């Protein structure tokens, strides 16, 4: 390159470097090579919405810097992702654009790829894919069947919003103030059969493993907190309560025995282990496994059905409206006094999962409110906390409170002496989790078809054989917002029953794209040429095993649910067999969750007019500046409050580095009569060593904001060195210049993961080879062979 003074031109430099990377396939995933160190770094799978926003830029700038850092240190890196292409946003985009969803996501993915390439991210595009490719969504279908066989997918009923006018179910975000987003008519809740994922089977293990993840030191605090939040662990005690007079016998069964012959005891939980004697009632979740036993009689059943059809979702924020159904049953009090009424209420689910809990008004605001509604005294003496009635806000926040260890209420102590003189109830330590099974089916056409056939004869719901996968989704569907276009496609629906060969009808619900996310992290571990085989074959590939577990996930802090469910399903596949090689069932060794990009303290939205457009910034300042600004502005675990001044500061810095380096390249040297600057040179070398040491540590710990500051500081010291040398003479000696150029080389190397284009261009200008990976300073591979 011509080293004559020329100004920093990011557009030209970035185009040239990107072309060079493409030409030498710089980011191709290396073939598995014995014991070479390797790491799979997983960026988040973007929704194929059509545009890369500044939040993506933050996320991928962190992940890319990490990936480039490890490549520079000589490790083999897998850095690739799949587009999350199914789901409602794509369906709505297609409706708005008047095209089929498959055409829509194809276009969106192309555009997003262009944007990401312009930003210079080092993804292996050869391994990228769309989750809506048939070869890919068969993963969802296969996983569905495997989990179904294991009893981890099951059929139940659930409530969905339904618009009579549009004849379609609606997602929560499509219901605006109780009205349909499309026709603005009132929406009602209907009950539908749903396929559910039984994550409850692995809550305990996911909880137990958290301490291991924490000890590993490579799960950051935000990621760990998200896992705890999703889990919603509550510690307490449980005890068995025997049905009292008028208990489950309400339907005519003999006392103490349920209609199915089992003794009627109910295990109840409470986080207030020291206050079980103060219980005044018992609440049971409508999803409790034994609920049928306690909801006897037609009227009660009808009420329960109503409750299950989801009235709660609508009114959950209104404390007065949280449904309570009196079962008429009572349970013996642990204090031996008056027996406790048993009530069904979904308030239990949001706090403790599908369980039964003691209502202790003296200890719990929500319980105090319920006691008041039931006309029960809080405790014998009245008083205590029951005087402070729960407000609606407190009830609404009960969910959040339950997520911490028992919440603020658990810390309340009350020495009211009620336990004295009463025989202590038989309690045992117990734990409950708020997390629970959830529905995975959706009544929409743009999703993975569920591989189930309903026999027209007697076979019922029959699973499609795994060898018959994929069940193909017709690609020419054009959703309009009305009905479910998939259900109207006779060529899709009509089929034969896999069991008896008679006529059958396909399931027309599709899988929620959340289900696709359960496996989206796996296929990039497989070279594209190996993706044809059966999934059993693919999961047995050496390549896949060599890359797993993923060394680090870098994703937004809103990914907690995804990661939690991925951890759950990995354990299921470990126990079933295909992922048995992941002994602890953890798909991710490490996890970094970064916070969002906000502006003026608020979330960015078109509505607020405060959106930052990365394309505009890149066109104006170049990709390196935009990347550097997002890394510099905040620690990943903190919200990045966008400021243009960070962009300007970073742009000025890169300009100065460029100008300074080039000013040194052509400059004349003069040999002084004696060497008076040796101490300055040795100090410069020390500064470089320190910068390398610290930056190495920070990059490895994903503390890029500190790394940027270190590199900026090193640059200040380089300038300071030149100034001090010049203070002792007219010009730099050859030795001085040599030291300075070496230091500038180190600076370029440290910058390479952060601002790869300018760094490589400077490295080249300093006379180095850029046909291969730029090495990290201070590692042996730096020494030329
Ligand atoms: Zn409608
Ligand atoms: Zn059949």
Short mmCIF file of C-alpha atoms and ligand atoms in Angstrom, two decimals, residues 453-460 462 496-504, ligand 2:
data_model
loop_
_atom_site.label_atom_id
_atom_site.label_comp_id
_atom_site.label_asym_id
_atom_site.label_seq_id
_atom_site.Cartn_x
_atom_site.Cartn_y
_atom_site.Cartn_z
CA UNK A 453 -52.15 -37.66 11.94
CA UNK A 454 -55.67 -38.03 13.31
CA UNK A 455 -57.05 -41.33 12.14
CA UNK A 456 -60.57 -41.22 10.68
CA UNK A 457 -60.94 -44.73 12.06
CA UNK A 458 -60.14 -45.78 15.61
CA UNK A 459 -56.42 -45.13 15.99
CA UNK A 460 -56.72 -41.62 17.42
CA UNK A 462 -50.89 -41.21 15.52
CA UNK A 496 -53.39 -41.87 5.39
CA UNK A 497 -53.19 -43.03 8.97
CA UNK A 498 -49.65 -44.26 9.69
CA UNK A 499 -51.10 -46.95 11.94
CA UNK A 500 -53.96 -48.61 10.00
CA UNK A 501 -53.45 -47.19 6.51
CA UNK A 502 -57.00 -45.85 6.44
CA UNK A 503 -57.89 -42.20 5.82
CA UNK A 504 -56.44 -39.64 8.23
ZN1 LIG B 2 -55.81 -45.50 11.82
#
